[in-house]
PDB file of N, CA, C and O in Angstrom:
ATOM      1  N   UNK A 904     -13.642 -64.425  45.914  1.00 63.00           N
ATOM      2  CA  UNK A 904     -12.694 -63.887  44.963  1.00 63.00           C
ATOM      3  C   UNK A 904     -13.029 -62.425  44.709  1.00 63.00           C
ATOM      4  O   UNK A 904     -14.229 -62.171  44.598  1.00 63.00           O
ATOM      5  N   UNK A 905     -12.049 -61.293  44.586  1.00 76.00           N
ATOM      6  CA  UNK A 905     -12.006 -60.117  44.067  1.00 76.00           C
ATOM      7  C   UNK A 905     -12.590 -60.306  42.740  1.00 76.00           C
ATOM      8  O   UNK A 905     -12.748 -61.355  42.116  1.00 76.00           O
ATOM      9  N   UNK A 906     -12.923 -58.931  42.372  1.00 85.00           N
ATOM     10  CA  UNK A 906     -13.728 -58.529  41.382  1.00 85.00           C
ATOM     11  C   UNK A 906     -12.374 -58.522  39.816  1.00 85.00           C
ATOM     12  O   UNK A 906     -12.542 -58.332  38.611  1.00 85.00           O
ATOM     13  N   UNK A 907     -11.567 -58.720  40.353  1.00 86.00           N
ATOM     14  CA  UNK A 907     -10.391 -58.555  39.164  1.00 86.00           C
ATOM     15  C   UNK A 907     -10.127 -60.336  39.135  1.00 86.00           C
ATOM     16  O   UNK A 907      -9.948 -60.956  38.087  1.00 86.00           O
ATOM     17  N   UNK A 908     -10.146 -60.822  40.191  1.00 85.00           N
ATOM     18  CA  UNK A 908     -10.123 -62.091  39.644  1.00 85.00           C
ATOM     19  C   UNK A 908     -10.918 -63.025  39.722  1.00 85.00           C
ATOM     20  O   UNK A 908     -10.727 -64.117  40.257  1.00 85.00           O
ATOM     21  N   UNK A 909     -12.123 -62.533  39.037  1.00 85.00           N
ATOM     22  CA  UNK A 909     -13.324 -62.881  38.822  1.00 85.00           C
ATOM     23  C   UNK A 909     -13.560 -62.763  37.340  1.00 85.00           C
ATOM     24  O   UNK A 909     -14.073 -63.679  36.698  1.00 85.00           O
ATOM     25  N   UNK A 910     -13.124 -61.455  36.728  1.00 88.00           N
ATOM     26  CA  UNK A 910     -12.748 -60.881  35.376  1.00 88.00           C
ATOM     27  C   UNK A 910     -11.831 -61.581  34.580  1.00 88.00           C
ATOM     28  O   UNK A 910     -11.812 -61.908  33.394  1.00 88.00           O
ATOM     29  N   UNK A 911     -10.752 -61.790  35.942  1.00 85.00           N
ATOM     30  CA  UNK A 911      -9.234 -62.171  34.260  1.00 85.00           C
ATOM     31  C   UNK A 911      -9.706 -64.281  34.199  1.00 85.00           C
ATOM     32  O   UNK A 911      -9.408 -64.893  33.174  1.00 85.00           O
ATOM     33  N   UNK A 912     -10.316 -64.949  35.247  1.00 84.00           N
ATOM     34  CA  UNK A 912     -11.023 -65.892  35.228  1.00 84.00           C
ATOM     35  C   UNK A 912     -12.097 -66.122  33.833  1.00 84.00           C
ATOM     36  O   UNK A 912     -11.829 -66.827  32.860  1.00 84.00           O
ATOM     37  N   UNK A 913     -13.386 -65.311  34.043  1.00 85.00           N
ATOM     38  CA  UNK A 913     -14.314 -65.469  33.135  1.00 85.00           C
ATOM     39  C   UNK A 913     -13.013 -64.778  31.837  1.00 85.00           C
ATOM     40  O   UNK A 913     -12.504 -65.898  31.790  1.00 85.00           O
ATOM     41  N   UNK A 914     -12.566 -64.359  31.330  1.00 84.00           N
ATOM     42  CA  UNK A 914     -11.734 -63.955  30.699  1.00 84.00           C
ATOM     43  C   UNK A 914     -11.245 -65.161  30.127  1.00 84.00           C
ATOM     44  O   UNK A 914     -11.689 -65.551  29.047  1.00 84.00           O
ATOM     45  N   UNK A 915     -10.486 -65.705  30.668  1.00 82.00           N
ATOM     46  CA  UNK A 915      -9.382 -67.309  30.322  1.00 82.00           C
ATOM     47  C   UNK A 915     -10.157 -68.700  30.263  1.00 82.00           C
ATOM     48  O   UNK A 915      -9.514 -69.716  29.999  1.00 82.00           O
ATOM     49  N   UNK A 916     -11.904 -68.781  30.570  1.00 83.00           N
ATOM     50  CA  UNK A 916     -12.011 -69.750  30.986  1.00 83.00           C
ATOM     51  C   UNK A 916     -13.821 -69.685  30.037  1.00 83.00           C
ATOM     52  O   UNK A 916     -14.450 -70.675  29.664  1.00 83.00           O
ATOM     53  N   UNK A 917     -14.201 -68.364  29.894  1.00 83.00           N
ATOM     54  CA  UNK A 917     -15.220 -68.332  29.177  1.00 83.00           C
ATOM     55  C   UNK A 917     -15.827 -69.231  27.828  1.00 83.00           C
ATOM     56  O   UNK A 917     -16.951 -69.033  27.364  1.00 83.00           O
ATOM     57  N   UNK A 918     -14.922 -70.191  27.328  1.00 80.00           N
ATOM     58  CA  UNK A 918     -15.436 -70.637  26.244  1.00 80.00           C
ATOM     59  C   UNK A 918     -15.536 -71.965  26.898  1.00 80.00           C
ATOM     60  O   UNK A 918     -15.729 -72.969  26.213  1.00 80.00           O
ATOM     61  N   UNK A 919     -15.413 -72.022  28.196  1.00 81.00           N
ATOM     62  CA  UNK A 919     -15.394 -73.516  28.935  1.00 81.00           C
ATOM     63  C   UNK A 919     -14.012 -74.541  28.643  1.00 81.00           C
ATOM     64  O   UNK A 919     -13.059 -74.173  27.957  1.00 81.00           O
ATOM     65  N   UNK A 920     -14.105 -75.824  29.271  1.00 80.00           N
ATOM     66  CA  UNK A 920     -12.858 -77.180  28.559  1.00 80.00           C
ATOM     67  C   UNK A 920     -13.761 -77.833  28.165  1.00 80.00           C
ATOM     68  O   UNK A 920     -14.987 -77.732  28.112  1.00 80.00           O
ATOM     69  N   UNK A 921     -12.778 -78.748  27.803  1.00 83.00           N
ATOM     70  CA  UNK A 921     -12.732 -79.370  26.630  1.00 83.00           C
ATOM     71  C   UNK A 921     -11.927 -80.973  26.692  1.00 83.00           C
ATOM     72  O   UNK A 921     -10.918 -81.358  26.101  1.00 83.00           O
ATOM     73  N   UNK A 922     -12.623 -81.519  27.432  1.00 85.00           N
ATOM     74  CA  UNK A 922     -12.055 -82.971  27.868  1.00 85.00           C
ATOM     75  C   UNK A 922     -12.293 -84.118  26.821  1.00 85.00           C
ATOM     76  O   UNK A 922     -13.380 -84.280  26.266  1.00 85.00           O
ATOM     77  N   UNK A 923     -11.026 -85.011  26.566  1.00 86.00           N
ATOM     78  CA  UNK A 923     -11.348 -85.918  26.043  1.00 86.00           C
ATOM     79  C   UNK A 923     -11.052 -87.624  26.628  1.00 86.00           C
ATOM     80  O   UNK A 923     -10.055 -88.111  27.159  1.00 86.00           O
ATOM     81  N   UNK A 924     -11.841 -87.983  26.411  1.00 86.00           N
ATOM     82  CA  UNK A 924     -11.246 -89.268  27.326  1.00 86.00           C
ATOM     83  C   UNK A 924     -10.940 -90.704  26.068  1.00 86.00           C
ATOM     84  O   UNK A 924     -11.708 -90.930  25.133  1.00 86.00           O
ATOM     85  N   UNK A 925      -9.966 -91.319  26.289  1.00 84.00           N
ATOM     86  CA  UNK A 925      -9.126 -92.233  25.331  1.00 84.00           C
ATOM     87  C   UNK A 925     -10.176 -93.256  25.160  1.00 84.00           C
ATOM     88  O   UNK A 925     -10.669 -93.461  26.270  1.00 84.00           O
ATOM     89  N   UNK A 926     -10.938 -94.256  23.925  1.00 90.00           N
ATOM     90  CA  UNK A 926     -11.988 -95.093  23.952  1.00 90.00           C
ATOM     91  C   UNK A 926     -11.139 -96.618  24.809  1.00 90.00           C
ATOM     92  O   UNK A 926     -11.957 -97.514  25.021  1.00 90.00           O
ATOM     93  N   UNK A 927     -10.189 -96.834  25.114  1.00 90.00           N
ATOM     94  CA  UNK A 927      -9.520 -97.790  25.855  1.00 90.00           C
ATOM     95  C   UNK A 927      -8.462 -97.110  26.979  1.00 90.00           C
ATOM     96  O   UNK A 927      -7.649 -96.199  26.823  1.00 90.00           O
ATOM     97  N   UNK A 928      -8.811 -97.955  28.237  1.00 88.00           N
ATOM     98  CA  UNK A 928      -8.013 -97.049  29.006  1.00 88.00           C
ATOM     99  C   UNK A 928      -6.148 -97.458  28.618  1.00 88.00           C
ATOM    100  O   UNK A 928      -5.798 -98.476  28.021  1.00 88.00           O
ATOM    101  N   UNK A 929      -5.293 -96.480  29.090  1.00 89.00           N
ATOM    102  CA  UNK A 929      -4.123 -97.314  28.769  1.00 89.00           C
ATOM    103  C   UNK A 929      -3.323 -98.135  30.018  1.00 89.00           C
ATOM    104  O   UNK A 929      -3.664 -97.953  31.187  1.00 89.00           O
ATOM    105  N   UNK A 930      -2.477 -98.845  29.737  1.00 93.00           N
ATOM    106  CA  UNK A 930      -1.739 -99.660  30.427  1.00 93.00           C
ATOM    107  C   UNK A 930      -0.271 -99.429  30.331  1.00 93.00           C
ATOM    108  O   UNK A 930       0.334 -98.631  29.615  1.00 93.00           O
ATOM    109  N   UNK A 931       0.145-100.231  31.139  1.00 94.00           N
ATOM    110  CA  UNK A 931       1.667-100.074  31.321  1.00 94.00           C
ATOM    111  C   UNK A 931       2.513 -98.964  31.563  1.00 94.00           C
ATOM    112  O   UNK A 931       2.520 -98.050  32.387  1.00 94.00           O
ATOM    113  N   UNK A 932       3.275 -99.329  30.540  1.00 95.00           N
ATOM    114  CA  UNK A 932       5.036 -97.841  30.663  1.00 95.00           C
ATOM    115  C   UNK A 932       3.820 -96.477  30.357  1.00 95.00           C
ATOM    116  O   UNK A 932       3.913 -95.401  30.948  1.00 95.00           O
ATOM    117  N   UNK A 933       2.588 -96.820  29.217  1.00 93.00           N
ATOM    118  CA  UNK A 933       1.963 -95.788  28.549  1.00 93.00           C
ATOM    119  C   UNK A 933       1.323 -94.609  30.058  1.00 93.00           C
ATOM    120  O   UNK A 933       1.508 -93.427  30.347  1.00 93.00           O
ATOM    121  N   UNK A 934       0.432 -95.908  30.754  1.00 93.00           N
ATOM    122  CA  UNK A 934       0.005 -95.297  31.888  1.00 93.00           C
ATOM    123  C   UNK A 934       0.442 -94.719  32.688  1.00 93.00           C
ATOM    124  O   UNK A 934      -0.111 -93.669  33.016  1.00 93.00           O
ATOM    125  N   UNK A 935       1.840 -95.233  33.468  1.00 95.00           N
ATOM    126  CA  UNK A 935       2.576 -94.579  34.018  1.00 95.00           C
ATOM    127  C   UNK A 935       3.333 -93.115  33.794  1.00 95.00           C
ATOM    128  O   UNK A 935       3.525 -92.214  34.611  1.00 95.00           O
ATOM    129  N   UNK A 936       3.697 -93.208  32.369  1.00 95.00           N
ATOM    130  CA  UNK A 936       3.732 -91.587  31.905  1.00 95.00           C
ATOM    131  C   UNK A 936       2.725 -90.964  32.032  1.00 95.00           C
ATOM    132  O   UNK A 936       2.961 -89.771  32.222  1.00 95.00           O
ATOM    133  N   UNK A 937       1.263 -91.318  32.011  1.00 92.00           N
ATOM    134  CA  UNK A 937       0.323 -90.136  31.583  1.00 92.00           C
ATOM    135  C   UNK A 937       0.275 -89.880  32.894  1.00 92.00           C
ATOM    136  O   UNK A 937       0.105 -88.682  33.119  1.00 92.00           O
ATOM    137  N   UNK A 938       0.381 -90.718  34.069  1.00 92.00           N
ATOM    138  CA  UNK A 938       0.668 -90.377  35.412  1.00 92.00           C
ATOM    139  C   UNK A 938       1.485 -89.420  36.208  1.00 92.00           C
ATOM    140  O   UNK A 938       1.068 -88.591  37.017  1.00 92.00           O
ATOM    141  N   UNK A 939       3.065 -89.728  35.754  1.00 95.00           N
ATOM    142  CA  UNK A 939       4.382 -88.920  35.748  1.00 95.00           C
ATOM    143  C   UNK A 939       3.591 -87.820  35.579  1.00 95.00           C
ATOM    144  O   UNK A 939       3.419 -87.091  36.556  1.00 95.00           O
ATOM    145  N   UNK A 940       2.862 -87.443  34.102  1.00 94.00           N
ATOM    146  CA  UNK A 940       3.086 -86.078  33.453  1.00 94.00           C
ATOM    147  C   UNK A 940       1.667 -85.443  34.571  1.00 94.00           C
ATOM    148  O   UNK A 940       1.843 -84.253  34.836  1.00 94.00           O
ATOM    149  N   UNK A 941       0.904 -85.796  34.952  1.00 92.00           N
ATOM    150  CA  UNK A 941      -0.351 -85.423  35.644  1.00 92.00           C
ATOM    151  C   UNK A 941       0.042 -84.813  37.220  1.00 92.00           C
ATOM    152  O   UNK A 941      -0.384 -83.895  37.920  1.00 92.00           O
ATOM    153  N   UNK A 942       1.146 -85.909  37.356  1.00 92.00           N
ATOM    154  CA  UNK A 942       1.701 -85.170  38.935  1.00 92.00           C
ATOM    155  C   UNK A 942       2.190 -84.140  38.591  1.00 92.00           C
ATOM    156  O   UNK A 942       1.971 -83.083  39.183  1.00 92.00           O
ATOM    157  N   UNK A 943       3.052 -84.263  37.424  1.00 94.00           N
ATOM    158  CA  UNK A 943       4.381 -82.947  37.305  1.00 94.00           C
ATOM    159  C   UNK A 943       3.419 -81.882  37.280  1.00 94.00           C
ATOM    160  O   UNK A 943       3.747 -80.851  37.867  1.00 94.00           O
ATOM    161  N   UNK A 944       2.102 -81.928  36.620  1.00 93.00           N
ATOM    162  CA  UNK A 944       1.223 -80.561  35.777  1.00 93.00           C
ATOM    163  C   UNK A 944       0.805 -80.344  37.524  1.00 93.00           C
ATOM    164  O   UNK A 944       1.388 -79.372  38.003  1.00 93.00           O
ATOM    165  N   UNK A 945       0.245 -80.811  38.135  1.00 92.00           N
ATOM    166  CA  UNK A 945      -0.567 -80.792  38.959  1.00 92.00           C
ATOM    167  C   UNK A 945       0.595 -79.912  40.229  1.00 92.00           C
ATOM    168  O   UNK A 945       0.165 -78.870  40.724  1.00 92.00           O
ATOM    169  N   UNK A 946       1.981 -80.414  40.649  1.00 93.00           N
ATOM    170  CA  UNK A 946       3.022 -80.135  41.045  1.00 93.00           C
ATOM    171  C   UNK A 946       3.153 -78.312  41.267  1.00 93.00           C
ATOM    172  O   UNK A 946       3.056 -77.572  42.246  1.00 93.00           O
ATOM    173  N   UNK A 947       3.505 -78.039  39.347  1.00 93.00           N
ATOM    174  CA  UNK A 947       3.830 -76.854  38.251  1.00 93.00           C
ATOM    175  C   UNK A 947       2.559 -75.939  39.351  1.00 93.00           C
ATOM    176  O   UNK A 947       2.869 -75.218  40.298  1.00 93.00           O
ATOM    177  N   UNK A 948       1.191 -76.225  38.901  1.00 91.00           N
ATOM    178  CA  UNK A 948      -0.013 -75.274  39.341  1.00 91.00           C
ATOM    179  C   UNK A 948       0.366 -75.149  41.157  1.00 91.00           C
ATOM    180  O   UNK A 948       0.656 -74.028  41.577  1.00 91.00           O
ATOM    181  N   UNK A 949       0.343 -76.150  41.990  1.00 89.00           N
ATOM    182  CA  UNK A 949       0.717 -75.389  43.130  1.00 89.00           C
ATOM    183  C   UNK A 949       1.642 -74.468  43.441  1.00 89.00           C
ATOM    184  O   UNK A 949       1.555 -73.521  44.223  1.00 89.00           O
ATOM    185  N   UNK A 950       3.190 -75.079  42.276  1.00 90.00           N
ATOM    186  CA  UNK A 950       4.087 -74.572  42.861  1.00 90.00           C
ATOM    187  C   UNK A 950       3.550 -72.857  42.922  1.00 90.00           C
ATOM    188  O   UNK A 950       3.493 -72.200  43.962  1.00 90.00           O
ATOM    189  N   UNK A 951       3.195 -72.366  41.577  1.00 89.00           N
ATOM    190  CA  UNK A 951       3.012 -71.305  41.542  1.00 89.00           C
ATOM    191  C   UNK A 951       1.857 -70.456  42.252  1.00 89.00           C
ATOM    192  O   UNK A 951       2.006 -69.248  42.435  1.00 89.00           O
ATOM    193  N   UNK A 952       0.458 -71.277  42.726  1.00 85.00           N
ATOM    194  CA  UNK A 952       0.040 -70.899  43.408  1.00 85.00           C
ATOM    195  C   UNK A 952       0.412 -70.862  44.750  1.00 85.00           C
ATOM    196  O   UNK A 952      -0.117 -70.066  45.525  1.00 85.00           O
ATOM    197  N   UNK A 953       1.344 -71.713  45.125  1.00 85.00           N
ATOM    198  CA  UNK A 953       2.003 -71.284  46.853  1.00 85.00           C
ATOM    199  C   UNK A 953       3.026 -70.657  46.868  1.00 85.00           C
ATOM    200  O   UNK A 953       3.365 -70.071  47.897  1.00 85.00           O
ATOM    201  N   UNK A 954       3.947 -70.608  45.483  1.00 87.00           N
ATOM    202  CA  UNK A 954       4.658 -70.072  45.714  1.00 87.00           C
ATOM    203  C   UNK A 954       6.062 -70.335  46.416  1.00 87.00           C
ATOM    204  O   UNK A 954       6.939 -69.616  46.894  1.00 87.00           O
ATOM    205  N   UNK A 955       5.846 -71.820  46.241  1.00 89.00           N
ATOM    206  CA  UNK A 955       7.019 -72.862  47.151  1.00 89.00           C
ATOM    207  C   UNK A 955       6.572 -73.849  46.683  1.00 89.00           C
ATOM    208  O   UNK A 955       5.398 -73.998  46.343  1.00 89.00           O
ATOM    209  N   UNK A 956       7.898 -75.071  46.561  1.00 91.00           N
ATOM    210  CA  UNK A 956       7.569 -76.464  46.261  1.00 91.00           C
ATOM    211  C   UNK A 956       6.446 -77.421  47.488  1.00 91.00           C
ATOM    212  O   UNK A 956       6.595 -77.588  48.698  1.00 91.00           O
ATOM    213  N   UNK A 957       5.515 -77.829  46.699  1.00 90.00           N
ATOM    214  CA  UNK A 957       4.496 -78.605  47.709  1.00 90.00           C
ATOM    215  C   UNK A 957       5.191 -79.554  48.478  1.00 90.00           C
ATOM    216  O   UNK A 957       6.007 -80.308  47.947  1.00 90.00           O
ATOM    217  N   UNK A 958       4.932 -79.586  49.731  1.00 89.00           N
ATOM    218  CA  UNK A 958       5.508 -80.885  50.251  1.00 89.00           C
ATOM    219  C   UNK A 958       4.723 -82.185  49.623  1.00 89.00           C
ATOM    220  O   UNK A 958       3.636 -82.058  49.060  1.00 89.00           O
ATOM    221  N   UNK A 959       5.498 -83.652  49.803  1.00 90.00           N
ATOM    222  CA  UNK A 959       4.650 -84.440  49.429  1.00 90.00           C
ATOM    223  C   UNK A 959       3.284 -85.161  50.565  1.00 90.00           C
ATOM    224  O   UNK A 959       2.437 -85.970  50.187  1.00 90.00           O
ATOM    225  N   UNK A 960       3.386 -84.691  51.727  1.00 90.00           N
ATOM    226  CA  UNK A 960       2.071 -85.125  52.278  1.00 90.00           C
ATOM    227  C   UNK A 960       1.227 -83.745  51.631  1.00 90.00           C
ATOM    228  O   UNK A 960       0.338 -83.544  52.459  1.00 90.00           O
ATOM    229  N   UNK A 961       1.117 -82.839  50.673  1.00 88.00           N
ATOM    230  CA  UNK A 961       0.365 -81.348  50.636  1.00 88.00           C
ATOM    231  C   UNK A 961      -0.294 -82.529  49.105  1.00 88.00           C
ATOM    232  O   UNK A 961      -1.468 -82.776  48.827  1.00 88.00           O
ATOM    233  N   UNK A 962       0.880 -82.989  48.453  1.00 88.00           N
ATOM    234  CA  UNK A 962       0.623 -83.222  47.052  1.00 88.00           C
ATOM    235  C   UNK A 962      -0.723 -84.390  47.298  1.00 88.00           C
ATOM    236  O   UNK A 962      -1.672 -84.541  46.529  1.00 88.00           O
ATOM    237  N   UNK A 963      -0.484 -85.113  48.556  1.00 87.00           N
ATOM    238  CA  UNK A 963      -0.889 -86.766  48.841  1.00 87.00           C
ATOM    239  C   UNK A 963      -2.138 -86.239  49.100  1.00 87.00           C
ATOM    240  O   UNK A 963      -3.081 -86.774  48.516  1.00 87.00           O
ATOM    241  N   UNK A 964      -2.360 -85.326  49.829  1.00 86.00           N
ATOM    242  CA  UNK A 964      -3.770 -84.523  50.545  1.00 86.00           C
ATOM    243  C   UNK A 964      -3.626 -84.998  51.891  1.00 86.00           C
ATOM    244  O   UNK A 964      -4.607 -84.958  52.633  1.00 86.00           O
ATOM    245  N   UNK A 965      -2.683 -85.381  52.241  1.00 89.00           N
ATOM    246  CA  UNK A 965      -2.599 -85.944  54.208  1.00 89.00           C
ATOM    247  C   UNK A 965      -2.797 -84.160  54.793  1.00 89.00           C
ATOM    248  O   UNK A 965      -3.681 -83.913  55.614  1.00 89.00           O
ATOM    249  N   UNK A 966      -1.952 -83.128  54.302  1.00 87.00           N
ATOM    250  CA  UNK A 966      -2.114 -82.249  55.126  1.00 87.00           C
ATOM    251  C   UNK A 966      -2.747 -81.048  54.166  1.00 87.00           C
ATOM    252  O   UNK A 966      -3.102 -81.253  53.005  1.00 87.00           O
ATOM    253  N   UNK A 967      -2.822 -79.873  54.779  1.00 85.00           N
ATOM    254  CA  UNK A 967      -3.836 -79.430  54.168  1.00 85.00           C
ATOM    255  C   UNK A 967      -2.808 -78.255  53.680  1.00 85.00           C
ATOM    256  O   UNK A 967      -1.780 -77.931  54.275  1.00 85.00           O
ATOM    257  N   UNK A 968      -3.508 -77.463  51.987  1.00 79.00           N
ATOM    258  CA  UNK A 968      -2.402 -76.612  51.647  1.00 79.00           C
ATOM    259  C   UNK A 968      -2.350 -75.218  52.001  1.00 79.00           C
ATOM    260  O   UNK A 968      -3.287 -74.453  51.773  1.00 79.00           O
ATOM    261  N   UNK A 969      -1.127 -74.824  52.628  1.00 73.00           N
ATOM    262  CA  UNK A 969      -1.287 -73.253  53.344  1.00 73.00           C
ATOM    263  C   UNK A 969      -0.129 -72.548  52.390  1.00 73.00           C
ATOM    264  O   UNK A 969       0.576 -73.275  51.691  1.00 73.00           O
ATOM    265  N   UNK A 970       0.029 -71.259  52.382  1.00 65.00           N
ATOM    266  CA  UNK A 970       1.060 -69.965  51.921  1.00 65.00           C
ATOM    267  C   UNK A 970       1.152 -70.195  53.374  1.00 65.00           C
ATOM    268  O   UNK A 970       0.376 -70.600  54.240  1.00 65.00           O
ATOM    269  N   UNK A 971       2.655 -69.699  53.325  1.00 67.00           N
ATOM    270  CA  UNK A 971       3.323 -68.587  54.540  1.00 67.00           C
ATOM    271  C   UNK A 971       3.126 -67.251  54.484  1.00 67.00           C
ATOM    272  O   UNK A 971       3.291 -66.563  53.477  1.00 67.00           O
ATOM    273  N   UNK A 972       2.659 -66.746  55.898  1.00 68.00           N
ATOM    274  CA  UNK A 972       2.525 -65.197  55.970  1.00 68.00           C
ATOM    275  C   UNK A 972       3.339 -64.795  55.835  1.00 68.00           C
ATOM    276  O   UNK A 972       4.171 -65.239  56.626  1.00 68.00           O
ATOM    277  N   UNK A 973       3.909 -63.704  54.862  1.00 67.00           N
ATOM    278  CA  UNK A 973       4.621 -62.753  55.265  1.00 67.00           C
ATOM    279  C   UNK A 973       4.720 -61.909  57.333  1.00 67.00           C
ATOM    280  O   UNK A 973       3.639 -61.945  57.921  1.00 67.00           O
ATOM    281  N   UNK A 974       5.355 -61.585  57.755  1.00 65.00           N
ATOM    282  CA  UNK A 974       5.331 -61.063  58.561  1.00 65.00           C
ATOM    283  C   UNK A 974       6.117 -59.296  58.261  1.00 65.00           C
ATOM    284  O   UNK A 974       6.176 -58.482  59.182  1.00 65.00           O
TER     285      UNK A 974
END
């Protein structure tokens, strides 16, 4: 990584996370949303890091994730 995004990183990320985990796992319709919403988040961060919608073997991990070169 460049020296600028190394900076705006320690910058956004310096006070560390902050995970919490539920004392029962959940089930059902509940689980399945927290699922839905984990793909969609997870989805959101590639899109913008590639810069294009992920295919779904990119999302699955079958293939591996590339940008297109400009030419």
């Amino acid at each position: 990584m460049g020296e600028r995004q190394i900076s705006n990183f320690e910058k956004r990320f310096n006070r560390g996370f902050v995970v919490v985990y539920p004392e029962k796992p959940l089930e059902g319709a509940a689980r399945r949303m927290q699922n839905q919403k984990i793909l969609e988040a997870v989805k959101a961060v590639l899109t913008g890091i590639l810069k294009r919608e992920p295919t779904p073997d990119e999302l699955s991990g079958c293939k591996p994730l590339t940008r297109k070169k400009k030419l």
